[in-house]
CSV table of C-alpha atoms and ligand atoms in Angstrom, one decimal:
chain,number,residue,atom,x,y,z
A,1062,MET,CA,3.8,25.2,-8.6
A,1063,ASN,CA,7.0,24.1,-6.9
A,1064,ALA,CA,9.7,24.4,-9.5
A,1065,THR,CA,11.7,21.5,-8.1
A,1066,VAL,CA,8.9,19.0,-8.7
A,1067,ALA,CA,8.8,18.0,-12.4
A,1068,LEU,CA,5.1,17.5,-13.1
A,1069,THR,CA,3.9,16.2,-16.4
A,1070,GLU,CA,0.4,17.2,-17.3
A,1071,SER,CA,-2.1,15.7,-19.6
A,1072,LYS,CA,-5.2,17.4,-21.0
A,1073,THR,CA,-8.2,15.3,-19.9
A,1074,SER,CA,-11.0,17.3,-21.5
A,1075,ALA,CA,-11.6,17.1,-25.3
A,1076,THR,CA,-13.9,20.1,-25.6
A,1077,THR,CA,-14.5,23.3,-23.6
A,1078,THR,CA,-12.7,22.9,-20.2
A,1079,THR,CA,-9.1,21.9,-20.0
A,1080,SER,CA,-8.4,20.3,-16.7
A,1081,ALA,CA,-4.7,19.6,-16.2
A,1082,ARG,CA,-4.0,16.2,-14.7
A,1083,ILE,CA,-0.6,15.4,-13.3
A,1084,ASP,CA,0.6,12.0,-14.4
A,1085,ARG,CA,4.3,12.0,-13.4
A,1086,ILE,CA,6.0,13.2,-10.2
A,1087,GLU,CA,9.7,13.5,-9.8
A,1088,LEU,CA,10.9,14.0,-6.2
A,1089,THR,CA,14.2,14.3,-4.5
A,1090,ARG,CA,14.7,10.9,-2.9
A,1091,PRO,CA,12.7,11.0,0.4
A,1092,ASP,CA,13.5,9.6,3.8
A,1093,ASP,CA,11.1,7.7,6.2
A,1094,TRP,CA,11.2,9.5,9.6
A,1095,HIS,CA,9.4,6.7,11.5
A,1096,LEU,CA,9.9,3.0,10.6
A,1097,HIS,CA,9.7,-0.4,12.2
A,1098,LEU,CA,12.2,-2.8,10.6
A,1099,ARG,CA,12.0,-5.6,13.2
A,1100,ASP,CA,14.9,-8.1,13.5
A,1101,GLY,CA,16.1,-11.6,12.9
A,1102,GLU,CA,14.3,-13.4,10.0
A,1103,TYR,CA,11.8,-10.5,9.6
A,1104,LEU,CA,14.4,-7.8,8.9
A,1105,PRO,CA,15.5,-9.0,5.5
A,1106,ALA,CA,11.9,-9.6,4.5
A,1107,VAL,CA,10.9,-5.9,5.0
A,1108,LEU,CA,14.1,-3.9,4.5
A,1109,PRO,CA,14.2,-4.1,0.7
A,1110,HIS,CA,10.7,-2.4,0.5
A,1111,THR,CA,12.0,0.6,2.3
A,1112,VAL,CA,15.4,0.7,0.5
A,1113,ARG,CA,13.5,0.8,-2.8
A,1114,GLN,CA,11.9,4.1,-1.9
A,1115,PHE,CA,13.9,5.9,0.8
A,1116,ALA,CA,17.5,6.9,1.4
A,1117,ARG,CA,17.4,6.9,5.2
A,1118,ALA,CA,15.0,6.0,7.9
A,1119,ILE,CA,14.5,6.6,11.6
A,1120,VAL,CA,14.4,3.1,12.9
A,1121,MET,CA,12.2,2.4,15.9
A,1122,PRO,CA,13.7,0.6,18.9
A,1123,ASN,CA,10.7,-1.5,20.1
A,1124,LEU,CA,12.4,-4.8,19.6
A,1125,ARG,CA,12.4,-7.6,22.2
A,1126,PRO,CA,14.4,-6.8,24.2
A,1127,PRO,CA,14.1,-3.1,23.4
A,1128,VAL,CA,17.1,-1.1,22.1
A,1129,THR,CA,17.8,0.9,25.3
A,1130,THR,CA,21.6,1.5,25.0
A,1131,THR,CA,23.9,2.9,22.3
A,1132,VAL,CA,25.8,-0.4,22.3
A,1133,MET,CA,22.5,-2.1,21.4
A,1134,ALA,CA,21.7,0.5,18.8
A,1135,LEU,CA,25.1,0.1,17.1
A,1136,ALA,CA,24.7,-3.7,17.0
A,1137,TYR,CA,21.2,-3.4,15.6
A,1138,ARG,CA,22.6,-1.0,13.0
A,1139,GLU,CA,25.1,-3.6,11.9
A,1140,ARG,CA,22.4,-6.2,11.5
A,1141,ILE,CA,20.4,-3.8,9.3
A,1142,LEU,CA,23.5,-3.0,7.2
A,1143,ALA,CA,24.2,-6.7,6.9
A,1144,ALA,CA,20.6,-7.4,5.7
A,1145,LEU,CA,20.8,-4.8,2.9
A,1146,PRO,CA,20.2,-6.1,-0.6
A,1147,ALA,CA,23.5,-6.3,-2.5
A,1148,GLY,CA,24.6,-3.1,-4.1
A,1149,SER,CA,22.0,-0.9,-2.3
A,1150,ARG,CA,22.6,2.2,-0.4
A,1151,PHE,CA,20.6,3.0,2.7
A,1152,GLU,CA,21.4,4.8,6.0
A,1153,PRO,CA,19.6,3.6,9.1
A,1154,LEU,CA,19.2,6.4,11.6
A,1155,MET,CA,19.1,4.8,15.0
A,1156,THR,CA,17.0,5.5,18.1
A,1157,LEU,CA,17.1,4.6,21.7
A,1158,TYR,CA,14.1,3.3,23.7
A,1159,LEU,CA,13.5,5.6,26.7
A,1160,THR,CA,12.9,3.9,30.0
A,1161,ASP,CA,12.6,5.1,33.6
A,1162,ARG,CA,16.2,4.2,34.0
A,1163,THR,CA,17.8,5.9,31.0
A,1164,THR,CA,20.7,8.0,32.3
A,1165,ALA,CA,22.1,11.3,31.2
A,1166,ALA,CA,25.4,9.5,30.6
A,1167,GLU,CA,23.7,7.2,28.1
A,1168,ILE,CA,22.3,10.2,26.2
A,1169,ASP,CA,25.9,11.7,26.1
A,1170,THR,CA,27.1,8.3,24.7
A,1171,ALA,CA,24.3,8.2,22.2
A,1172,VAL,CA,25.0,11.7,20.8
A,1173,ALA,CA,28.8,11.0,20.7
A,1174,SER,CA,28.2,7.9,18.7
A,1175,GLY,CA,26.9,9.9,15.7
A,1176,VAL,CA,24.5,7.2,14.7
A,1177,VAL,CA,21.7,7.8,17.3
A,1178,LYS,CA,19.4,10.5,16.0
A,1179,GLY,CA,16.5,10.3,18.5
A,1180,VAL,CA,15.1,8.7,21.6
A,1181,LYS,CA,11.7,7.1,21.5
A,1182,TYR,CA,9.2,7.7,24.3
A,1183,TYR,CA,6.6,4.9,24.6
A,1184,PRO,CA,4.3,5.4,27.6
A,1185,ALA,CA,4.5,2.0,29.3
A,1186,GLY,CA,1.8,-0.3,27.9
A,1187,ALA,CA,0.7,2.1,25.1
A,1188,THR,CA,1.4,-0.2,22.2
A,1189,THR,CA,3.5,-3.1,20.7
A,1190,ASN,CA,6.5,-3.9,22.9
A,1191,SER,CA,6.1,-0.9,25.1
A,1192,ASP,CA,6.1,-2.7,28.5
A,1193,SER,CA,9.5,-1.3,29.3
A,1194,GLY,CA,8.5,2.2,28.4
A,1195,VAL,CA,8.2,5.2,30.6
A,1196,THR,CA,5.8,4.9,33.6
A,1197,HIS,CA,5.8,8.6,34.4
A,1198,VAL,CA,7.5,11.4,32.5
A,1199,ASP,CA,9.2,12.7,35.6
A,1200,ARG,CA,11.2,9.4,35.9
A,1201,ALA,CA,12.8,10.2,32.6
A,1202,ARG,CA,13.9,13.8,33.6
A,1203,PRO,CA,17.7,13.2,33.8
A,1204,ALA,CA,17.7,11.8,30.2
A,1205,LEU,CA,15.3,14.5,29.0
A,1206,GLU,CA,17.5,17.3,30.5
A,1207,ALA,CA,20.5,15.8,28.7
A,1208,MET,CA,18.6,15.6,25.4
A,1209,GLN,CA,17.5,19.3,25.8
A,1210,ARG,CA,21.1,20.2,26.4
A,1211,LEU,CA,22.4,18.3,23.4
A,1212,GLY,CA,19.5,18.9,21.0
A,1213,LEU,CA,18.7,15.2,20.6
A,1214,PRO,CA,15.0,14.9,19.5
A,1215,LEU,CA,12.5,13.0,21.7
A,1216,LEU,CA,10.2,11.0,19.5
A,1217,VAL,CA,6.8,10.6,21.2
A,1218,HIS,CA,4.1,8.0,21.0
A,1219,GLY,CA,1.4,10.4,22.1
A,1220,GLU,CA,-1.3,8.4,23.9
A,1221,VAL,CA,-2.1,8.1,27.5
A,1222,THR,CA,-2.5,4.5,28.8
A,1223,ASP,CA,-5.3,5.4,31.3
A,1224,THR,CA,-8.0,2.9,30.5
A,1225,SER,CA,-10.7,5.2,31.8
A,1226,VAL,CA,-9.9,7.5,28.8
A,1227,ASP,CA,-11.8,6.6,25.7
A,1228,LEU,CA,-9.4,5.0,23.1
A,1229,PHE,CA,-10.2,7.7,20.6
A,1230,ASP,CA,-9.4,10.5,23.1
A,1231,ARG,CA,-6.1,9.2,24.3
A,1232,GLU,CA,-4.0,11.4,22.0
A,1233,ARG,CA,-5.7,14.6,23.1
A,1234,ALA,CA,-5.4,13.5,26.8
A,1235,PHE,CA,-1.7,12.9,26.3
A,1236,ILE,CA,-1.2,16.4,24.9
A,1237,ASP,CA,-3.1,17.9,27.8
A,1238,ARG,CA,-1.6,15.8,30.6
A,1239,VAL,CA,1.9,15.1,29.4
A,1240,LEU,CA,3.1,16.9,26.3
A,1241,ALA,CA,1.9,20.5,26.8
A,1242,PRO,CA,3.4,20.6,30.4
A,1243,LEU,CA,6.6,19.0,29.2
A,1244,VAL,CA,7.1,21.5,26.3
A,1245,ARG,CA,6.3,24.3,28.7
A,1246,ASP,CA,8.8,23.1,31.3
A,1247,MET,CA,11.5,22.3,28.8
A,1248,PRO,CA,11.2,24.8,26.0
A,1249,GLY,CA,14.5,23.8,24.4
A,1250,LEU,CA,13.6,20.1,24.1
A,1251,ARG,CA,13.2,19.0,20.5
A,1252,VAL,CA,10.1,16.9,20.2
A,1253,VAL,CA,8.6,14.9,17.3
A,1254,MET,CA,5.0,13.9,17.9
A,1255,GLU,CA,4.9,10.7,16.0
A,1256,HIS,CA,2.1,9.5,13.7
A,1257,ILE,CA,-0.4,12.1,14.8
A,1258,THR,CA,-4.0,11.3,14.3
A,1259,THR,CA,-6.2,14.2,15.4
A,1260,ARG,CA,-6.8,17.9,14.7
A,1261,ASP,CA,-5.9,18.5,18.3
A,1262,ALA,CA,-2.4,17.3,17.6
A,1263,VAL,CA,-2.2,19.4,14.5
A,1264,SER,CA,-3.2,22.5,16.5
A,1265,PHE,CA,-0.8,21.7,19.3
A,1266,VAL,CA,2.2,21.2,17.0
A,1267,GLU,CA,1.3,24.4,15.1
A,1268,SER,CA,1.1,26.3,18.4
A,1269,CYS,CA,4.5,25.3,19.5
A,1270,GLY,CA,7.9,26.7,18.5
A,1271,PRO,CA,10.1,25.2,15.8
A,1272,GLU,CA,11.5,22.6,18.2
A,1273,VAL,CA,8.1,20.7,18.0
A,1274,ALA,CA,7.2,18.8,14.9
A,1275,ALA,CA,5.1,15.8,13.8
A,1276,THR,CA,5.1,12.9,11.4
A,1277,LEU,CA,2.1,11.7,9.4
A,1278,THR,CA,1.5,8.2,8.1
A,1279,PRO,CA,-0.1,7.4,4.7
A,1280,HIS,CA,-2.9,5.4,6.3
A,1281,HIS,CA,-3.9,8.3,8.6
A,1282,LEU,CA,-3.9,10.6,5.5
A,1283,LEU,CA,-6.0,8.2,3.4
A,1284,MET,CA,-8.5,6.7,5.8
A,1285,ASN,CA,-10.8,7.4,8.7
A,1286,ARG,CA,-12.0,4.9,11.3
A,1287,ASN,CA,-14.7,3.5,9.1
A,1288,ALA,CA,-12.0,1.6,7.3
A,1289,ILE,CA,-11.6,-0.7,10.3
A,1290,PHE,CA,-15.3,-1.8,10.0
A,1291,VAL,CA,-16.1,-2.1,6.2
A,1292,GLY,CA,-18.3,-5.1,5.9
A,1293,GLY,CA,-16.8,-6.7,9.0
A,1294,ILE,CA,-13.8,-6.2,11.2
A,1295,ARG,CA,-10.6,-5.5,9.3
A,1296,PRO,CA,-7.6,-6.3,11.4
A,1297,HIS,CA,-5.1,-5.0,8.9
A,1298,TYR,CA,-6.4,-1.5,9.3
A,1299,TYR,CA,-5.9,-1.6,13.1
A,1300,CYS,CA,-2.9,0.4,14.3
A,1301,LEU,CA,-2.1,2.7,17.3
A,1302,PRO,CA,-3.0,5.4,17.6
A,1303,VAL,CA,-6.1,4.1,15.9
A,1304,LEU,CA,-7.7,5.8,12.9
A,1305,LYS,CA,-10.0,8.6,13.8
A,1306,ARG,CA,-13.0,10.5,12.5
A,1307,GLU,CA,-13.1,12.1,9.0
A,1308,VAL,CA,-12.8,15.6,10.5
A,1309,HIS,CA,-9.4,14.5,11.9
A,1310,ARG,CA,-8.2,12.9,8.7
A,1311,GLN,CA,-9.0,16.2,6.9
A,1312,ALA,CA,-7.0,18.2,9.5
A,1313,LEU,CA,-4.0,15.8,9.0
A,1314,MET,CA,-4.2,16.2,5.2
A,1315,ASP,CA,-4.4,19.9,5.5
A,1316,ALA,CA,-1.3,19.9,7.7
A,1317,ALA,CA,0.6,17.7,5.4
A,1318,ALA,CA,-0.3,19.8,2.4
A,1319,SER,CA,0.2,23.1,4.2
A,1320,GLY,CA,3.9,23.6,3.4
A,1321,ASN,CA,4.5,24.0,7.1
A,1322,PRO,CA,8.0,22.5,7.7
A,1323,LYS,CA,6.8,21.1,11.1
A,1324,PHE,CA,5.0,18.3,9.3
A,1325,PHE,CA,6.8,15.5,7.5
A,1326,LEU,CA,6.7,11.9,6.3
A,1327,GLY,CA,6.9,9.0,8.7
A,1328,THR,CA,5.2,5.8,7.5
A,1329,ASP,CA,5.0,3.9,10.8
A,1330,SER,CA,5.2,0.8,8.6
A,1331,ALA,CA,4.7,-1.8,11.3
A,1332,PRO,CA,4.8,-5.4,10.0
A,1333,HIS,CA,3.2,-8.2,11.9
A,1334,ALA,CA,2.8,-11.8,10.8
A,1335,ARG,CA,-0.6,-12.5,9.3
A,1336,HIS,CA,-1.6,-14.9,12.1
A,1337,THR,CA,-0.8,-12.3,14.8
A,1338,LYS,CA,-3.3,-9.9,13.2
A,1339,GLU,CA,-6.0,-12.3,12.2
A,1340,THR,CA,-6.7,-13.6,15.6
A,1341,ASP,CA,-8.9,-13.0,18.6
A,1342,CYS,CA,-6.6,-10.3,20.0
A,1343,GLY,CA,-4.7,-9.0,17.1
A,1344,CYS,CA,-1.5,-6.8,17.1
A,1345,ALA,CA,-1.6,-3.1,16.2
A,1346,GLY,CA,0.3,-2.0,13.1
A,1347,CYS,CA,-0.2,-1.5,9.3
A,1348,PHE,CA,2.5,-2.6,6.9
A,1349,ASN,CA,2.8,0.0,4.1
A,1350,ALA,CA,6.5,-0.1,3.1
A,1351,HIS,CA,5.7,-2.0,-0.1
A,1352,ALA,CA,3.9,1.1,-1.5
A,1353,ALA,CA,4.5,4.0,0.9
A,1354,LEU,CA,5.3,6.7,-1.6
A,1355,GLU,CA,2.5,5.5,-3.9
A,1356,LEU,CA,0.0,5.8,-1.0
A,1357,TYR,CA,1.2,9.2,0.0
A,1358,ALA,CA,1.0,10.3,-3.7
A,1359,GLU,CA,-2.6,9.1,-3.7
A,1360,ALA,CA,-3.4,11.2,-0.6
A,1361,PHE,CA,-1.8,14.3,-2.0
A,1362,ASP,CA,-3.4,13.8,-5.4
A,1363,ARG,CA,-6.8,13.4,-3.8
A,1364,ALA,CA,-6.2,16.7,-1.9
A,1365,GLY,CA,-5.2,18.4,-5.1
A,1366,ALA,CA,-1.8,19.1,-3.5
A,1367,LEU,CA,0.8,17.2,-5.5
A,1368,ASP,CA,2.8,20.4,-5.7
A,1369,ARG,CA,3.3,20.2,-1.9
A,1370,PHE,CA,4.3,16.5,-1.9
A,1371,GLU,CA,8.1,16.9,-2.3
A,1372,ALA,CA,8.6,19.3,0.5
A,1373,PHE,CA,6.7,17.0,2.9
A,1374,ALA,CA,8.4,13.9,1.7
A,1375,SER,CA,12.0,15.1,1.1
A,1376,PHE,CA,12.8,18.4,2.7
A,1377,HIS,CA,11.0,19.0,6.0
A,1378,GLY,CA,12.4,15.9,7.7
A,1379,PRO,CA,16.1,16.4,7.0
A,1380,ASP,CA,15.7,20.1,7.8
A,1381,TYR,CA,14.2,19.3,11.2
A,1382,TYR,CA,16.9,16.6,11.9
A,1383,ARG,CA,19.6,19.0,10.7
A,1384,LEU,CA,20.8,16.5,8.1
A,1385,PRO,CA,21.6,17.2,4.5
A,1386,ARG,CA,18.8,16.8,2.0
A,1387,ASN,CA,19.2,13.8,-0.4
A,1388,THR,CA,20.4,14.4,-3.9
A,1389,GLY,CA,19.0,11.4,-5.9
A,1390,LYS,CA,15.6,11.4,-7.4
A,1391,VAL,CA,12.6,9.0,-7.5
A,1392,VAL,CA,9.9,9.1,-10.2
A,1393,LEU,CA,6.2,8.1,-9.7
A,1394,VAL,CA,3.7,7.7,-12.5
A,1395,ARG,CA,0.0,7.5,-12.5
A,1396,GLU,CA,-0.6,3.8,-13.2
A,1397,SER,CA,-2.9,1.3,-11.6
A,1398,TRP,CA,-1.5,-1.9,-10.1
A,1399,ASP,CA,-2.8,-4.3,-7.5
A,1400,ALA,CA,-0.9,-4.6,-4.2
A,1401,PRO,CA,0.1,-8.3,-3.7
A,1402,VAL,CA,-2.3,-10.2,-1.3
A,1403,GLU,CA,0.7,-11.0,0.9
A,1404,TYR,CA,4.5,-11.0,1.1
A,1405,PRO,CA,6.8,-13.6,2.6
A,1406,TYR,CA,7.8,-12.7,6.2
A,1407,GLY,CA,10.4,-15.1,7.5
A,1408,ALA,CA,8.6,-18.4,8.0
A,1409,ASP,CA,5.3,-16.4,8.1
A,1410,THR,CA,3.4,-14.1,5.7
A,1411,LEU,CA,2.6,-10.4,5.9
A,1412,VAL,CA,-0.5,-8.7,4.6
A,1413,PRO,CA,0.2,-5.3,3.2
A,1414,LEU,CA,-2.0,-2.2,3.2
A,1415,ARG,CA,-4.5,-2.4,0.3
A,1416,ALA,CA,-3.7,-6.2,-0.2
A,1417,GLY,CA,-5.1,-7.3,-3.5
A,1418,GLU,CA,-6.6,-3.9,-4.2
A,1419,PRO,CA,-5.5,-1.3,-6.7
A,1420,LEU,CA,-3.0,1.5,-6.1
A,1421,GLN,CA,-3.1,4.5,-8.3
A,1422,TRP,CA,0.6,5.4,-8.5
A,1423,ARG,CA,3.7,3.4,-9.2
A,1424,GLN,CA,7.3,4.2,-8.5
A,1425,LEU,CA,9.5,3.6,-11.6
A,1426,PRO,CA,12.6,1.4,-11.1
A,1427,GLU,CA,15.8,3.4,-10.9
A,1428,ALA,CA,17.2,4.2,-14.3
B,2345,LIG,O1,0.3,0.4,15.4
B,2345,LIG,C1,1.4,0.4,15.9
B,2345,LIG,N1,2.3,-0.5,15.7
B,2345,LIG,N2,1.6,1.4,16.7
B,2345,LIG,C2,2.8,1.5,17.4
B,2345,LIG,O2,3.0,2.4,18.1
B,2345,LIG,C3,3.7,0.4,17.3
B,2345,LIG,C4,3.6,-0.4,16.1
B,2345,LIG,C5,4.4,-1.7,16.1
B,2345,LIG,O3,5.5,-1.7,16.5
B,2345,LIG,O4,3.8,-2.7,15.7
B,2346,LIG,ZN1,5.6,3.3,15.2
């Protein structure tokens, strides 16, 4: 058992067998390596949820308009800091939104700023606010060359937008058509394949050198695609890349629990107002920041891998991003509570993952 994780065990069997059950987990304070905080009236609605659990987060740049320059990233960072709950400490790690026109000079500026920690590659049209994304990877070459030279990670939404490819195969097609050739041509480029959803992505990341890593969301560790259709269509379980078959969920969970430092926590918490999900053409994204650590704990617990949770949540991410590990602690206890049915979201409301349903772990408030 990992000596740095304090695990309290209770004996659950009265008679012959003694099965040890872990009821308390103490972790080095984790970071969220993939997060959507939005902007304007929505930002102060979601930020406290993340601040409660995480010390830092890689903040996605798919705003309207997208965060395409360092100047915009610095301004967005100031808005995030201004929205922090009084007395809280949290470090937003900023990203730029890669376009066909991103220059090498912009990458130089980004790195020199010290606050931009990655550049997000959305294939144009792949997901929410991705219209200004990259139309062909070759168009982004000057920026990618500069990133390779400077060691700035490329954070990839790994799905092709080719509508002739089945929705459930778009991650694999992206690996074959775009990512594998890119990694071959630019072996020094640091790449995080974000929110991976398939065993193909797990195998690909495992097969690459240490420059290539991946984030895993709590929803892709806990659920397979059946969740979208239980008793009717469930818009709050729709995200991109979409949930996949059980065999893929198992491969993701195995990767998360493997101890391999290439795999780390990134919630992809992606809030959308209730009425934009519960409609005839609903937005992609699951909001999980209200209970991200609790959901991950449940996934690791189910897999019998709680002793691997801390490395995944608190060590692999900072090590990859070449940042110091955090020093504070968070404590989770095994305790059932129902997720709220909704949260305020500016003038709207937001439906969290597991709305109105029980969660099995609870983070204790800071002592
Ligand atoms: O489900 C998703 N929601 N996937 C993404 O890639 C974007 C995100 C969002 O911004 O809502
Ligand atoms: Zn995302």
